[in-house]
């Protein structure tokens, strides 16, 4: 029932439908729509899963960004995006693990 309610409430006015731009920054992933801008630090992103047709960025158990490969100009652009996103996420997670013990 919750999924049906969420689907029916989705529209261009609340930023769910329409164009979503994703920007890979050193600090995190930025998403821009017509009505909002969101930002997720790499350390907070749980996983990036790829398939030949989709990239899934898992933010939380209930929040995913599904980016179709067809959104990119070429297969190479898709693969570069995946590589960069995974590299930034993994680097942030490694830095986060080592920084917990600094000063001890």
CSV table of N, CA and C in Angstrom, one decimal:
chain,number,residue,atom,x,y,z
A,1,UNK,N,0.8,-1.2,0.0
A,1,UNK,CA,0.0,0.0,0.0
A,1,UNK,C,0.9,1.3,0.0
A,2,UNK,N,2.0,1.2,0.8
A,2,UNK,CA,2.9,2.4,0.8
A,2,UNK,C,3.5,2.7,-0.5
A,3,UNK,N,3.8,1.6,-1.3
A,3,UNK,CA,4.4,1.8,-2.6
A,3,UNK,C,3.4,2.5,-3.6
A,4,UNK,N,2.1,2.0,-3.5
A,4,UNK,CA,1.1,2.6,-4.3
A,4,UNK,C,0.9,4.1,-4.0
A,5,UNK,N,0.8,4.4,-2.7
A,5,UNK,CA,0.7,5.8,-2.3
A,5,UNK,C,1.9,6.6,-2.8
A,6,UNK,N,3.1,6.1,-2.7
A,6,UNK,CA,4.2,6.9,-3.1
A,6,UNK,C,4.2,7.1,-4.6
A,7,UNK,N,3.8,6.1,-5.4
A,7,UNK,CA,3.7,6.2,-6.8
A,7,UNK,C,2.7,7.2,-7.2
A,8,UNK,N,1.5,7.2,-6.6
A,8,UNK,CA,0.4,8.1,-6.9
A,8,UNK,C,0.8,9.6,-6.5
A,9,UNK,N,1.7,9.7,-5.5
A,9,UNK,CA,2.1,11.1,-5.1
A,9,UNK,C,3.2,11.6,-5.9
A,10,UNK,N,3.8,10.8,-6.7
A,10,UNK,CA,5.0,11.2,-7.5
A,10,UNK,C,4.5,12.2,-8.7
A,11,UNK,N,5.3,13.3,-8.8
A,11,UNK,CA,5.0,14.2,-9.9
A,11,UNK,C,6.2,15.1,-10.2
A,12,UNK,N,6.1,15.9,-11.2
A,12,UNK,CA,7.1,16.9,-11.6
A,12,UNK,C,7.2,17.9,-10.5
A,13,UNK,N,6.1,18.3,-9.9
A,13,UNK,CA,6.1,19.3,-8.9
A,13,UNK,C,6.9,19.0,-7.6
A,14,UNK,N,7.1,17.7,-7.3
A,14,UNK,CA,7.8,17.4,-6.1
A,14,UNK,C,9.2,16.8,-6.4
A,15,UNK,N,9.6,16.8,-7.7
A,15,UNK,CA,10.9,16.5,-8.1
A,15,UNK,C,11.1,15.0,-8.3
A,16,UNK,N,10.1,14.2,-8.1
A,16,UNK,CA,10.3,12.7,-8.3
A,16,UNK,C,10.4,12.4,-9.8
A,17,UNK,N,9.5,12.9,-10.6
A,17,UNK,CA,9.5,12.7,-12.0
A,17,UNK,C,10.2,13.8,-12.7
A,18,UNK,N,10.7,13.5,-13.9
A,18,UNK,CA,11.4,14.5,-14.6
A,18,UNK,C,12.9,14.2,-14.7
A,19,UNK,N,13.7,15.2,-15.1
A,19,UNK,CA,15.1,15.0,-15.3
A,19,UNK,C,15.9,15.2,-14.0
A,20,UNK,N,16.7,14.2,-13.7
A,20,UNK,CA,17.6,14.2,-12.6
A,20,UNK,C,19.1,14.3,-13.1
A,21,UNK,N,19.8,15.2,-12.6
A,21,UNK,CA,21.2,15.3,-12.9
A,21,UNK,C,22.0,14.9,-11.7
A,22,UNK,N,23.0,14.0,-12.0
A,22,UNK,CA,23.9,13.5,-10.9
A,22,UNK,C,25.3,14.0,-11.2
A,23,UNK,N,25.9,14.6,-10.2
A,23,UNK,CA,27.2,15.2,-10.3
A,23,UNK,C,28.1,14.5,-9.3
A,24,UNK,N,29.2,14.0,-9.8
A,24,UNK,CA,30.2,13.4,-8.9
A,24,UNK,C,31.2,14.4,-8.4
A,25,UNK,N,31.2,14.7,-7.1
A,25,UNK,CA,32.1,15.7,-6.5
A,25,UNK,C,33.0,14.9,-5.6
A,26,UNK,N,34.2,15.5,-5.3
A,26,UNK,CA,35.1,14.9,-4.4
A,26,UNK,C,34.5,14.6,-3.0
A,27,UNK,N,33.6,15.5,-2.6
A,27,UNK,CA,32.9,15.4,-1.3
A,27,UNK,C,31.7,14.4,-1.3
A,28,UNK,N,31.1,14.2,-2.4
A,28,UNK,CA,29.9,13.3,-2.4
A,28,UNK,C,29.2,13.4,-3.7
A,29,UNK,N,28.0,12.8,-3.7
A,29,UNK,CA,27.1,12.8,-4.9
A,29,UNK,C,26.0,13.8,-4.8
A,30,UNK,N,25.9,14.7,-5.8
A,30,UNK,CA,24.9,15.7,-5.8
A,30,UNK,C,23.8,15.3,-6.9
A,31,UNK,N,22.6,15.5,-6.5
A,31,UNK,CA,21.5,15.2,-7.4
A,31,UNK,C,20.7,16.6,-7.5
A,32,UNK,N,20.4,16.9,-8.8
A,32,UNK,CA,19.7,18.2,-9.0
A,32,UNK,C,18.4,17.8,-9.9
A,33,UNK,N,17.3,18.3,-9.4
A,33,UNK,CA,16.0,18.2,-10.2
A,33,UNK,C,15.5,19.7,-10.4
A,34,UNK,N,14.3,19.8,-11.0
A,34,UNK,CA,13.7,21.1,-11.2
A,34,UNK,C,13.4,21.8,-9.8
A,35,UNK,N,13.1,21.0,-8.8
A,35,UNK,CA,12.6,21.5,-7.5
A,35,UNK,C,13.5,21.3,-6.3
A,36,UNK,N,14.6,20.5,-6.5
A,36,UNK,CA,15.5,20.4,-5.3
A,36,UNK,C,16.9,20.0,-5.7
A,37,UNK,N,17.8,20.2,-4.7
A,37,UNK,CA,19.2,19.8,-4.8
A,37,UNK,C,19.5,18.9,-3.6
A,38,UNK,N,20.0,17.8,-3.8
A,38,UNK,CA,20.3,16.9,-2.6
A,38,UNK,C,21.8,16.5,-2.7
A,39,UNK,N,22.4,16.2,-1.6
A,39,UNK,CA,23.8,15.9,-1.5
A,39,UNK,C,24.0,14.7,-0.5
A,40,UNK,N,24.8,13.8,-1.0
A,40,UNK,CA,25.1,12.6,-0.1
A,40,UNK,C,26.6,12.4,-0.1
A,41,UNK,N,27.1,12.5,1.1
A,41,UNK,CA,28.6,12.2,1.3
A,41,UNK,C,28.9,10.8,0.9
A,42,UNK,N,30.0,10.6,0.3
A,42,UNK,CA,30.4,9.2,-0.2
A,42,UNK,C,30.4,8.3,1.0
A,43,UNK,N,30.8,8.7,2.2
A,43,UNK,CA,30.9,7.8,3.3
A,43,UNK,C,29.5,7.3,3.7
A,44,UNK,N,28.5,8.0,3.3
A,44,UNK,CA,27.1,7.6,3.7
A,44,UNK,C,26.4,6.7,2.6
A,45,UNK,N,27.0,6.6,1.5
A,45,UNK,CA,26.4,5.8,0.4
A,45,UNK,C,26.8,4.3,0.7
A,46,UNK,N,25.8,3.5,0.7
A,46,UNK,CA,26.0,2.1,1.1
A,46,UNK,C,26.6,1.2,0.1
A,47,UNK,N,26.2,1.5,-1.2
A,47,UNK,CA,26.7,0.6,-2.3
A,47,UNK,C,26.4,1.2,-3.6
A,48,UNK,N,27.2,0.8,-4.6
A,48,UNK,CA,27.0,1.1,-6.0
A,48,UNK,C,27.0,-0.2,-6.8
A,49,UNK,N,25.9,-0.5,-7.3
A,49,UNK,CA,25.7,-1.8,-8.0
A,49,UNK,C,25.5,-1.5,-9.5
A,50,UNK,N,26.2,-2.2,-10.4
A,50,UNK,CA,26.0,-2.0,-11.8
A,50,UNK,C,25.6,-3.2,-12.5
A,51,UNK,N,24.9,-3.0,-13.6
A,51,UNK,CA,24.6,-4.1,-14.5
A,51,UNK,C,24.8,-3.5,-15.9
A,52,UNK,N,24.6,-4.4,-16.9
A,52,UNK,CA,24.8,-3.8,-18.3
A,52,UNK,C,23.7,-2.7,-18.6
A,53,UNK,N,22.6,-2.7,-17.9
A,53,UNK,CA,21.6,-1.7,-18.2
A,53,UNK,C,21.3,-0.6,-17.2
A,54,UNK,N,21.8,-0.8,-16.0
A,54,UNK,CA,21.5,0.1,-14.9
A,54,UNK,C,22.6,0.3,-13.9
A,55,UNK,N,22.7,1.4,-13.3
A,55,UNK,CA,23.5,1.7,-12.2
A,55,UNK,C,22.6,2.0,-11.0
A,56,UNK,N,22.8,1.3,-9.9
A,56,UNK,CA,21.9,1.5,-8.7
A,56,UNK,C,22.8,2.0,-7.6
A,57,UNK,N,22.5,3.2,-7.1
A,57,UNK,CA,23.3,3.8,-6.0
A,57,UNK,C,22.4,3.7,-4.8
A,58,UNK,N,22.8,2.9,-3.8
A,58,UNK,CA,22.0,2.6,-2.6
A,58,UNK,C,22.4,3.6,-1.5
A,59,UNK,N,21.5,4.5,-1.2
A,59,UNK,CA,21.8,5.5,-0.1
A,59,UNK,C,21.4,4.9,1.2
A,60,UNK,N,20.3,4.2,1.3
A,60,UNK,CA,19.8,3.6,2.5
A,60,UNK,C,18.9,2.4,2.1
A,61,UNK,N,18.4,1.7,3.1
A,61,UNK,CA,17.6,0.5,2.8
A,61,UNK,C,16.3,0.9,2.0
A,62,UNK,N,15.9,2.2,2.0
A,62,UNK,CA,14.7,2.6,1.3
A,62,UNK,C,14.9,3.7,0.3
A,63,UNK,N,16.1,4.1,0.0
A,63,UNK,CA,16.4,5.1,-1.0
A,63,UNK,C,17.5,4.6,-1.9
A,64,UNK,N,17.1,4.5,-3.2
A,64,UNK,CA,18.0,4.1,-4.3
A,64,UNK,C,17.9,5.1,-5.4
A,65,UNK,N,19.0,5.3,-6.1
A,65,UNK,CA,18.9,6.0,-7.3
A,65,UNK,C,19.2,5.0,-8.4
A,66,UNK,N,18.3,4.9,-9.4
A,66,UNK,CA,18.5,3.9,-10.5
A,66,UNK,C,18.7,4.8,-11.7
A,67,UNK,N,19.9,4.6,-12.3
A,67,UNK,CA,20.3,5.4,-13.4
A,67,UNK,C,20.5,4.5,-14.6
A,68,UNK,N,19.6,4.6,-15.6
A,68,UNK,CA,19.7,3.7,-16.8
A,68,UNK,C,20.9,4.0,-17.6
A,69,UNK,N,21.5,3.0,-18.2
A,69,UNK,CA,22.7,3.2,-19.1
A,69,UNK,C,22.3,4.1,-20.3
A,70,UNK,N,21.1,4.0,-20.7
A,70,UNK,CA,20.7,4.8,-21.9
A,70,UNK,C,20.7,6.3,-21.6
A,71,UNK,N,20.9,6.7,-20.3
A,71,UNK,CA,21.0,8.1,-20.0
A,71,UNK,C,22.3,8.7,-20.4
A,72,UNK,N,23.3,7.9,-20.7
A,72,UNK,CA,24.6,8.3,-21.0
A,72,UNK,C,24.8,8.3,-22.6
A,73,UNK,N,25.7,9.1,-23.1
A,73,UNK,CA,25.9,9.2,-24.5
A,73,UNK,C,26.5,8.0,-25.1
A,74,UNK,N,27.3,7.3,-24.3
A,74,UNK,CA,27.9,6.1,-24.8
A,74,UNK,C,28.1,5.1,-23.7
A,75,UNK,N,28.5,3.9,-24.0
A,75,UNK,CA,28.8,2.8,-23.0
A,75,UNK,C,30.0,3.2,-22.3
A,76,UNK,N,31.0,3.9,-22.9
A,76,UNK,CA,32.2,4.3,-22.3
A,76,UNK,C,31.9,5.4,-21.2
A,77,UNK,N,31.0,6.3,-21.5
A,77,UNK,CA,30.6,7.4,-20.5
A,77,UNK,C,30.0,6.7,-19.3
A,78,UNK,N,29.2,5.7,-19.5
A,78,UNK,CA,28.5,5.0,-18.4
A,78,UNK,C,29.6,4.3,-17.6
A,79,UNK,N,30.6,3.6,-18.2
A,79,UNK,CA,31.6,2.9,-17.5
A,79,UNK,C,32.5,3.9,-16.7
A,80,UNK,N,32.8,5.1,-17.3
A,80,UNK,CA,33.6,6.1,-16.6
A,80,UNK,C,32.9,6.6,-15.4
A,81,UNK,N,31.6,6.9,-15.5
A,81,UNK,CA,30.8,7.3,-14.4
A,81,UNK,C,30.8,6.3,-13.3
A,82,UNK,N,30.6,5.0,-13.6
A,82,UNK,CA,30.6,4.0,-12.6
A,82,UNK,C,32.0,3.9,-11.9
A,83,UNK,N,33.1,3.9,-12.7
A,83,UNK,CA,34.4,3.8,-12.2
A,83,UNK,C,34.7,5.0,-11.2
A,84,UNK,N,34.4,6.2,-11.6
A,84,UNK,CA,34.6,7.4,-10.8
A,84,UNK,C,33.8,7.3,-9.5
A,85,UNK,N,32.5,7.0,-9.6
A,85,UNK,CA,31.7,6.9,-8.5
A,85,UNK,C,32.2,5.9,-7.5
A,86,UNK,N,32.5,4.7,-7.9
A,86,UNK,CA,33.0,3.6,-7.0
A,86,UNK,C,34.3,4.0,-6.4
A,87,UNK,N,35.2,4.6,-7.2
A,87,UNK,CA,36.5,5.0,-6.7
A,87,UNK,C,36.3,6.1,-5.6
A,88,UNK,N,35.5,7.1,-5.8
A,88,UNK,CA,35.3,8.1,-4.8
A,88,UNK,C,34.6,7.5,-3.5
A,89,UNK,N,33.7,6.6,-3.7
A,89,UNK,CA,33.0,6.0,-2.5
A,89,UNK,C,34.0,5.2,-1.8
A,90,UNK,N,34.7,4.3,-2.4
A,90,UNK,CA,35.7,3.4,-1.8
A,90,UNK,C,36.8,4.2,-1.1
A,91,UNK,N,37.3,5.3,-1.7
A,91,UNK,CA,38.3,6.1,-1.1
A,91,UNK,C,37.8,6.8,0.1
A,92,UNK,N,36.6,7.3,0.1
A,92,UNK,CA,36.0,7.9,1.3
A,92,UNK,C,35.9,7.0,2.4
A,93,UNK,N,35.5,5.7,2.1
A,93,UNK,CA,35.3,4.7,3.2
A,93,UNK,C,36.6,4.3,3.8
A,94,UNK,N,37.6,4.2,2.9
A,94,UNK,CA,39.0,3.9,3.5
A,94,UNK,C,39.5,5.0,4.4
A,95,UNK,N,39.3,6.2,3.9
A,95,UNK,CA,39.7,7.4,4.7
A,95,UNK,C,39.0,7.5,6.0
A,96,UNK,N,37.7,7.2,6.0
A,96,UNK,CA,36.8,7.2,7.2
A,96,UNK,C,37.3,6.2,8.2
A,97,UNK,N,37.7,5.0,7.7
A,97,UNK,CA,38.1,3.9,8.6
A,97,UNK,C,39.4,4.3,9.3
A,98,UNK,N,40.4,4.9,8.6
A,98,UNK,CA,41.7,5.2,9.1
A,98,UNK,C,41.6,6.4,10.0
A,99,UNK,N,40.7,7.4,9.7
A,99,UNK,CA,40.6,8.6,10.5
A,99,UNK,C,40.0,8.4,11.9
A,100,UNK,N,39.3,7.3,12.1
A,100,UNK,CA,38.7,7.0,13.4
A,100,UNK,C,39.8,6.8,14.5
A,101,UNK,N,41.0,6.4,14.1
A,101,UNK,CA,42.0,6.0,15.0
A,101,UNK,C,43.1,7.1,15.2
A,102,UNK,N,42.9,8.2,14.4
A,102,UNK,CA,43.9,9.3,14.6
A,102,UNK,C,43.8,9.9,15.9
A,103,UNK,N,44.9,10.2,16.5
A,103,UNK,CA,45.0,10.9,17.8
A,103,UNK,C,44.8,9.9,19.0
A,104,UNK,N,44.8,8.7,18.8
A,104,UNK,CA,44.7,7.7,19.9
A,104,UNK,C,46.1,7.2,20.3
